[in-house]
Coordinates of C-alpha atoms and ligand atoms in Angstrom, one line a residue:
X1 CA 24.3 25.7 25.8
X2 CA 25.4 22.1 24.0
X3 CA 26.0 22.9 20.0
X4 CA 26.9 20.1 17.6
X5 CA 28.8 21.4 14.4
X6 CA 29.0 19.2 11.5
X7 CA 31.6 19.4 8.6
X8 CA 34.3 21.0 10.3
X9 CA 36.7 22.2 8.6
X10 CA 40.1 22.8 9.6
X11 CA 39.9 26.4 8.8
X12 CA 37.2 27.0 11.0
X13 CA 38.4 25.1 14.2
X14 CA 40.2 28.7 15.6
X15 CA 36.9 30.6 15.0
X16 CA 35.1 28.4 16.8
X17 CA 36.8 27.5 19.5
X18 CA 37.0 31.6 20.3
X19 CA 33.3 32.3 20.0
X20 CA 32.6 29.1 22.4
X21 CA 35.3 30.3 24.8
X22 CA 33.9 34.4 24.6
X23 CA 30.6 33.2 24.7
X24 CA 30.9 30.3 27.1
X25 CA 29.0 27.8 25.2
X26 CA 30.1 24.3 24.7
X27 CA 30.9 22.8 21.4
X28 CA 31.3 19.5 19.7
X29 CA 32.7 19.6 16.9
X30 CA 32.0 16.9 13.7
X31 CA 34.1 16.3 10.7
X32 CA 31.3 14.0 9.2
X33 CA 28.4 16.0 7.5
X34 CA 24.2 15.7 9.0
X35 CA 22.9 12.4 7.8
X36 CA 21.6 8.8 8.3
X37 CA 24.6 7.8 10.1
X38 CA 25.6 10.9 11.7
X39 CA 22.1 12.3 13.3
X40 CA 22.6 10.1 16.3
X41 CA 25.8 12.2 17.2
X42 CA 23.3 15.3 17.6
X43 CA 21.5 13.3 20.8
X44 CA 21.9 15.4 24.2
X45 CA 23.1 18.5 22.4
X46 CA 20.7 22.2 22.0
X47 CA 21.5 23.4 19.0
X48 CA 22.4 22.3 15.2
X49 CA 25.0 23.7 13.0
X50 CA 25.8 22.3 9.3
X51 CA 27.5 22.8 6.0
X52 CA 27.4 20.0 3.2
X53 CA 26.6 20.1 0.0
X54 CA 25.1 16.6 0.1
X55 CA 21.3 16.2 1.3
X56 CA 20.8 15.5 4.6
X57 CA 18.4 12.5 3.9
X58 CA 14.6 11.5 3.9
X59 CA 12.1 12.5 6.6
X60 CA 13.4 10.3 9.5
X61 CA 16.6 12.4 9.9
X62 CA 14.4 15.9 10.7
X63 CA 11.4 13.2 12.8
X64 CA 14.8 11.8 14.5
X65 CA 16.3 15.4 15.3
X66 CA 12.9 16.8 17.0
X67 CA 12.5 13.7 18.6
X68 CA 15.8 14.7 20.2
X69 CA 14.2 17.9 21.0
X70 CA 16.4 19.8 18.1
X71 CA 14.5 22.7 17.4
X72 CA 16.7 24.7 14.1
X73 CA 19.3 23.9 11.7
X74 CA 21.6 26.4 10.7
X75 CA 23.5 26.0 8.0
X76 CA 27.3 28.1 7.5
X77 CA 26.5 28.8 3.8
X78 CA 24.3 30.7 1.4
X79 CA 22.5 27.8 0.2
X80 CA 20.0 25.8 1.7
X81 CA 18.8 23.0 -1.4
X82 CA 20.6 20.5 1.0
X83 CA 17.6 20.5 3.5
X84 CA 14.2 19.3 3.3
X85 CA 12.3 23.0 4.1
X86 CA 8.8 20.6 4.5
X87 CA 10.0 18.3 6.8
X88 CA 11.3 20.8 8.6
X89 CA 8.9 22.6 8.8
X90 CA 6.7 19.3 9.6
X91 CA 8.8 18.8 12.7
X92 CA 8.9 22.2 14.1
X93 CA 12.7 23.1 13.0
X94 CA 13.6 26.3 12.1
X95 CA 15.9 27.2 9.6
X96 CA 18.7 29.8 9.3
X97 CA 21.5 30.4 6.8
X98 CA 24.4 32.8 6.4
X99 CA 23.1 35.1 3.2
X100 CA 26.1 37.7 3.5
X101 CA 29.5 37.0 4.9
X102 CA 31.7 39.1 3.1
X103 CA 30.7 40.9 -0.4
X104 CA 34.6 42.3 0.2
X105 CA 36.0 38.8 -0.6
X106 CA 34.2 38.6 -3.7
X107 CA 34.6 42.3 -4.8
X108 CA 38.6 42.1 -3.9
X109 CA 38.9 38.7 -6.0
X110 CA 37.1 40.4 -9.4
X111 CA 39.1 43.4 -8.9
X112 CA 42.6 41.7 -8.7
X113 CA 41.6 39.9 -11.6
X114 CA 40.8 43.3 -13.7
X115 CA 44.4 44.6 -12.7
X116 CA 45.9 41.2 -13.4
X117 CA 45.0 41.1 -16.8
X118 CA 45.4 45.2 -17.0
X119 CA 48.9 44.9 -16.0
X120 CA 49.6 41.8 -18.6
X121 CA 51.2 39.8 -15.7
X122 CA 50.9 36.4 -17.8
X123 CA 52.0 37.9 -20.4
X124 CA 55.4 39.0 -18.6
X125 CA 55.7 35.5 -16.8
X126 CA 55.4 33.8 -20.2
X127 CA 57.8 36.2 -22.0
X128 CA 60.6 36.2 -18.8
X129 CA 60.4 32.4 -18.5
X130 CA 61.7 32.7 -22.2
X131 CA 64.6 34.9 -21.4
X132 CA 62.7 38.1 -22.5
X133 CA 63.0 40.9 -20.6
X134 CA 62.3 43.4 -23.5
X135 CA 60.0 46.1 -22.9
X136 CA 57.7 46.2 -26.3
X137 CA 55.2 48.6 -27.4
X138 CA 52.1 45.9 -27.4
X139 CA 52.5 45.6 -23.6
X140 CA 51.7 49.1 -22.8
X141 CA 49.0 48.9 -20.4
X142 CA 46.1 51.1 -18.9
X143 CA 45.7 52.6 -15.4
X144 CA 42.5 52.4 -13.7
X145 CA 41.5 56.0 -12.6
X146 CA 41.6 56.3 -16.6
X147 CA 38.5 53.6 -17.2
X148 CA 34.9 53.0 -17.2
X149 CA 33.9 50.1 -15.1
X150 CA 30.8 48.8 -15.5
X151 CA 28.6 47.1 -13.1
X152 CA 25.8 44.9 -13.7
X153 CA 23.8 43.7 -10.7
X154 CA 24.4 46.5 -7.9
X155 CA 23.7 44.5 -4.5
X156 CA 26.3 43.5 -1.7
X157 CA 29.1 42.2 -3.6
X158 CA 28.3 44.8 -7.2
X159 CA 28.5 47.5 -4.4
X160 CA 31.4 46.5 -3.0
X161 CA 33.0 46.4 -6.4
X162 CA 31.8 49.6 -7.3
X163 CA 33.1 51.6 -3.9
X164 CA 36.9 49.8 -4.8
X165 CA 36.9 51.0 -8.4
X166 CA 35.5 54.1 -7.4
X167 CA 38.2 54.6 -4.7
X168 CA 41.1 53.7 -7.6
X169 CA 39.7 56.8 -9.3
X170 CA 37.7 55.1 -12.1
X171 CA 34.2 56.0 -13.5
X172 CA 31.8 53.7 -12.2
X173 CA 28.5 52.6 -14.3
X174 CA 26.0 50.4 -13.0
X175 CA 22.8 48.2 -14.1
X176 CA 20.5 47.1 -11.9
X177 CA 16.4 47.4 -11.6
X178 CA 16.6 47.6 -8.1
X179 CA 18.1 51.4 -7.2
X180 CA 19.6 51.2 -4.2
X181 CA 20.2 55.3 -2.6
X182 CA 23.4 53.5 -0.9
X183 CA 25.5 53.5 -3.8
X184 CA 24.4 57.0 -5.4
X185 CA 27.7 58.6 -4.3
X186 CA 29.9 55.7 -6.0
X187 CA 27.9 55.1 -9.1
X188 CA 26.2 56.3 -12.7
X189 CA 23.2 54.1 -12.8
X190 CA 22.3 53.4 -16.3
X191 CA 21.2 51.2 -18.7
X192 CA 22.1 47.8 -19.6
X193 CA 23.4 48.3 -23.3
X194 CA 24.8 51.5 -22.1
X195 CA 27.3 49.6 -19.5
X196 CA 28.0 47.2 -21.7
X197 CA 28.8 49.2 -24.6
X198 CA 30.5 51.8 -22.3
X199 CA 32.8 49.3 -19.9
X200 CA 36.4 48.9 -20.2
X201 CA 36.1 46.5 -17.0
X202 CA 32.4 45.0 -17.4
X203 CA 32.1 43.2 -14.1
X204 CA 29.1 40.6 -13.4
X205 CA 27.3 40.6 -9.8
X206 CA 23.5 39.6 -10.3
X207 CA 22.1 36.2 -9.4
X208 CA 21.6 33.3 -12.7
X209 CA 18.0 33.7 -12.9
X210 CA 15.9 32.7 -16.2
X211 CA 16.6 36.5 -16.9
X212 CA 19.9 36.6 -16.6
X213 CA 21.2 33.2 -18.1
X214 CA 23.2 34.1 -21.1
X215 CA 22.7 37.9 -20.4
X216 CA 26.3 38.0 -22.0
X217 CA 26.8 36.4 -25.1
X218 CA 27.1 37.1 -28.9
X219 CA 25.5 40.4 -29.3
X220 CA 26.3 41.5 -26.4
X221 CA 30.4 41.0 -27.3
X222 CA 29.9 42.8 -30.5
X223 CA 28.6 45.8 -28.3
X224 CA 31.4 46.0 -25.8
X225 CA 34.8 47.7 -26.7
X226 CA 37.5 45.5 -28.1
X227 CA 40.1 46.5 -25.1
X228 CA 37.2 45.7 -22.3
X229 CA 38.2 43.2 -20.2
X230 CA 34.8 40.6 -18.8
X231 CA 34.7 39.9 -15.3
X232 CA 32.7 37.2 -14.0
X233 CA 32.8 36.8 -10.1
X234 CA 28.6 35.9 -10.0
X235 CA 27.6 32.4 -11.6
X236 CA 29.0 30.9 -14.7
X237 CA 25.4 30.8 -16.8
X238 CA 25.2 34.8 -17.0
X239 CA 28.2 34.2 -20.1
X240 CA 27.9 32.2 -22.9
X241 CA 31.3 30.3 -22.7
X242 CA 31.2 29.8 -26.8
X243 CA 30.1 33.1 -27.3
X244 CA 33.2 33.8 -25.1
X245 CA 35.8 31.6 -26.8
X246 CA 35.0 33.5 -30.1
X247 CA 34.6 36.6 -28.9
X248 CA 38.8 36.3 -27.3
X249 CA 39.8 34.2 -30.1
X250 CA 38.5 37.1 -32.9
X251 CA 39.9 40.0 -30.3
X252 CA 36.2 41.4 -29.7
X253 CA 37.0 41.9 -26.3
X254 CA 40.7 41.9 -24.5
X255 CA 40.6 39.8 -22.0
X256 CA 38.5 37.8 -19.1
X257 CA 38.6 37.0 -15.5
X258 CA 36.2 33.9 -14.8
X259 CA 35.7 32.7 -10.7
X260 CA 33.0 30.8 -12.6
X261 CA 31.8 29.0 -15.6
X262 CA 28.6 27.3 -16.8
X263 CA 29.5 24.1 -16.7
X264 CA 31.8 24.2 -13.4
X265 CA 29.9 21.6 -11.5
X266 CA 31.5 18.7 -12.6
X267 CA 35.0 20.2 -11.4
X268 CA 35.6 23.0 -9.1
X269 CA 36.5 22.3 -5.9
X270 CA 37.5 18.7 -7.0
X271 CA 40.3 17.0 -8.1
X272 CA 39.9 15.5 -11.3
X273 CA 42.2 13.8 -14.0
X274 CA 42.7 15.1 -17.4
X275 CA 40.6 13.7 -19.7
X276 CA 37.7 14.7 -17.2
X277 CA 38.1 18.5 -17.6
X278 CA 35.8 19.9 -20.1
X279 CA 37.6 21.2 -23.3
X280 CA 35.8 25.0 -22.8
X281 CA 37.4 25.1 -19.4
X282 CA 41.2 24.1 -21.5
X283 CA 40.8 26.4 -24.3
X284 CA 39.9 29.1 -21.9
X285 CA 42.9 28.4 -19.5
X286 CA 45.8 28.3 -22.8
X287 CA 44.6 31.7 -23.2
X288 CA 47.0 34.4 -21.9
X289 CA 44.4 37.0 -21.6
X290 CA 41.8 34.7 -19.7
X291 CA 42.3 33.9 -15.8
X292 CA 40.0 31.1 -14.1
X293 CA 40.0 30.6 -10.6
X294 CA 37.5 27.8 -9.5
X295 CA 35.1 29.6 -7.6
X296 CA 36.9 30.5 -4.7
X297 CA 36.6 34.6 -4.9
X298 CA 34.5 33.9 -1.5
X299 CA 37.5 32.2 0.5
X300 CA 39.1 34.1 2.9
X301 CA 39.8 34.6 6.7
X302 CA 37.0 37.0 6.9
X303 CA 34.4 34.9 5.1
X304 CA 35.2 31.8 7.1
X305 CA 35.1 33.6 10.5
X306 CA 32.2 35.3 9.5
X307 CA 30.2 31.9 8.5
X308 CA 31.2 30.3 12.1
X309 CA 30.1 33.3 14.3
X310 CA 26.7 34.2 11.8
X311 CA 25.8 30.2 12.0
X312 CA 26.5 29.9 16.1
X313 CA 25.3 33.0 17.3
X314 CA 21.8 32.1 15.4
X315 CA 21.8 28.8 16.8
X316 CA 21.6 30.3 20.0
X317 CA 19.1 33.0 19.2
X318 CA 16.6 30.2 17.9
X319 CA 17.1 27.8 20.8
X320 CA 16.8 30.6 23.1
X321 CA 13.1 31.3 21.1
X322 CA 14.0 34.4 20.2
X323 CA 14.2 35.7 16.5
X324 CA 16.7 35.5 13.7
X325 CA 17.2 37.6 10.4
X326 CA 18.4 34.8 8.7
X327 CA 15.3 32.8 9.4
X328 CA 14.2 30.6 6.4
X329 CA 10.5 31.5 5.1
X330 CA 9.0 27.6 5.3
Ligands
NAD1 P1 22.6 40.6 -4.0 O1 21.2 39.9 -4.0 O2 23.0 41.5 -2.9 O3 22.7 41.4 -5.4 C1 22.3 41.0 -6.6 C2 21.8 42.2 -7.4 O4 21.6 41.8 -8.7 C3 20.6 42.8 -6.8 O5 20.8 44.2 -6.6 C4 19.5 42.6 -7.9 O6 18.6 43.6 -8.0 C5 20.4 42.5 -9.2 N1 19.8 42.0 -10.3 C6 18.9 41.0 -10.4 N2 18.5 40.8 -11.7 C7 19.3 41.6 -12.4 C8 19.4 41.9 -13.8 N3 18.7 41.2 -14.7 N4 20.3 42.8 -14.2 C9 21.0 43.5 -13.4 N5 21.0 43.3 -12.0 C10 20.1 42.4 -11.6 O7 23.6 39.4 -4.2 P2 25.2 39.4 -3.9 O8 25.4 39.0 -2.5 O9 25.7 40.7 -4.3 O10 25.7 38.3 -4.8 C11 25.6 38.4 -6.3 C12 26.0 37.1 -6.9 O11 27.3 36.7 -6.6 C13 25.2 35.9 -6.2 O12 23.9 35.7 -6.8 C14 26.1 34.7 -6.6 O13 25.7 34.2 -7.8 C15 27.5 35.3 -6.7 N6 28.4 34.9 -5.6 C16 29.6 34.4 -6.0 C17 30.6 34.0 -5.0 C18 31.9 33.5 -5.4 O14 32.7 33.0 -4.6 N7 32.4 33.7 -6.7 C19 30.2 34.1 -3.7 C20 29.0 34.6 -3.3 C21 28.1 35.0 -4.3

């Protein structure tokens, strides 16, 4: 089989040169993403595979691609708002995504930021780059198998999170109103306020939904304990960024870990010049006890290879008419 890969990325060449050689299909690969000027490249070729951000374009691209007898689309991310699902499924093409590559990557990121802001690190950069090397009292810190976590949205990456803590030794609570018999031997489920209010490490895993937007904000920083650290790994909306701000800046809480932010958008993943970072995003990152990291918790070896091989061998599953799990309802 013939498979044209758009958006290549360097990362990605190894893993997909290996699964065309173990497989013995024969790829093309693209570092220009699906559209007006690129669909033309996808002539002669079986199968489909994408990942851009950027639309693909009006109907002609998806009449152009069954015309050339393309019969899916699989894109190598979670997402798929950059493809017309009624066109598609006007023109036949089937649709497949990668919904889970690796919880792990996300888990591991949230969980190095807990016990980076545990163990003070930026606080014993800051003080060494200054010549101190004292050890004072207000750096004592805490060890894990002593805390509470608390996790609020118990799916594949909350899971994840929870098996890790649990395996430092912590006590584990979890929110969630879906129970899921899978995590019973690493989790307390509870309720919401009770997590909150309970958490030394309150870690954030559920999608940004109308009822989870702002799920932490105000009240909810009065509730928690004021040496609880707030770990965001999910989607910047669930926090209230001011809420945030005051709630560090009057010591309601200890500390944060942020992979995302509400407002994010307009510069992760970009490179931008001063005066076009928002002034939330530079009061957070002066703050010793805060850590942002622009939503990157998903990149790793794992997650990369696990996007090529999900996204190809579905290609090949839908050209060959069977079925895929990852199959888009249209
Ligand atoms: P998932 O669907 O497996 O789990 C989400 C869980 O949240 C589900 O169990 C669901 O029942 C629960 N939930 C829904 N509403 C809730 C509520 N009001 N309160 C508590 N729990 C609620 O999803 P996942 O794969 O674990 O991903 C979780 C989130 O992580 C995603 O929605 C995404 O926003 C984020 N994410 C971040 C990165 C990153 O790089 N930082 C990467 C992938 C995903």
């Amino acid at each position: 089989m013939k498979l044209i890969i758009y958006s290549v990325r360097e990362a990605e060449k190894p893993y997909i040169n290996a699964w065309a050689k173990e497989n013995g299909h024969e790829v093309e690969m693209v570092d220009k993403p699906l559209n007006a000027k690129t669909v033309k490249l996808a002539q002669g070729y079986d199968g489909v595979s994408i990942q851009q951000t950027a639309k693909l374009g009006d109907a002609k691209i998806y009449e152009e691609l069954a015309a050339m007898g393309i019969k899916q689309l699989s894109t190598r991310t979670v997402g798929v708002d950059m493809i017309n699902l009624d066109d598609c499924k006007a023109n036949d093409i089937v649709v497949t995504n990668v919904p889970v590559y690796s919880p792990r990557a996300i888990a591991e990121m949230g969980v190095t930021q807990a016990m980076y802001l545990l163990r003070r690190i930026a606080d014993f950069r800051e003080r060494m780059a200054h010549g101190d090397f004292r050890w004072s009292d207000d750096l004592i810190s805490n060890e894990i198998y002593n805390l509470t976590v608390g996790v609020i949205g118990l799916g594949n990456i909350g899971g994840a999170t929870a098996q890790i803590y649990k395996a430092l030794g912590a006590r584990v609570l979890a929110y969630d109103p879906f129970y899921n018999v899978e995590y019973e031997p690493y989790v307390e489920y509870t309720d919401f306020e009770t997590v909150v209010k309970s958490a030394d490490i309150l870690t954030l895993h559920t999608p940004l939904l109308p009822s989870t937007e702002n799920m932490i904000a105000a009240p909810q920083f009065k509730m928690m304990k004021n040496n609880a650290y707030l770990i965001n790994m999910a989607r910047g909306g669930l926090v209230n960024t001011s809420d945030l701000i005051d709630a560090l800046e009057n010591h309601e809480i200890a500390g944060a870990g942020l992979d995302t932010l509400a407002d994010e958008t307009t510069f992760f993943s970009k490179q931008v010049s001063p005066d076009k970072i928002p002034a939330d995003y530079k009061k957070l990152a002066a703050m010793p006890n805060v850590l942002v990291t622009p939503h990157i918790a998903f990149l790793t070896q794992t997650s990369i290879r696990n996007m090529v091989e999900i996204s190809l061998n579905d290609v090949v599953a839908v050209v060959e008419g069977k079925h895929s799990r990852n199959e888009i309802r249209m």
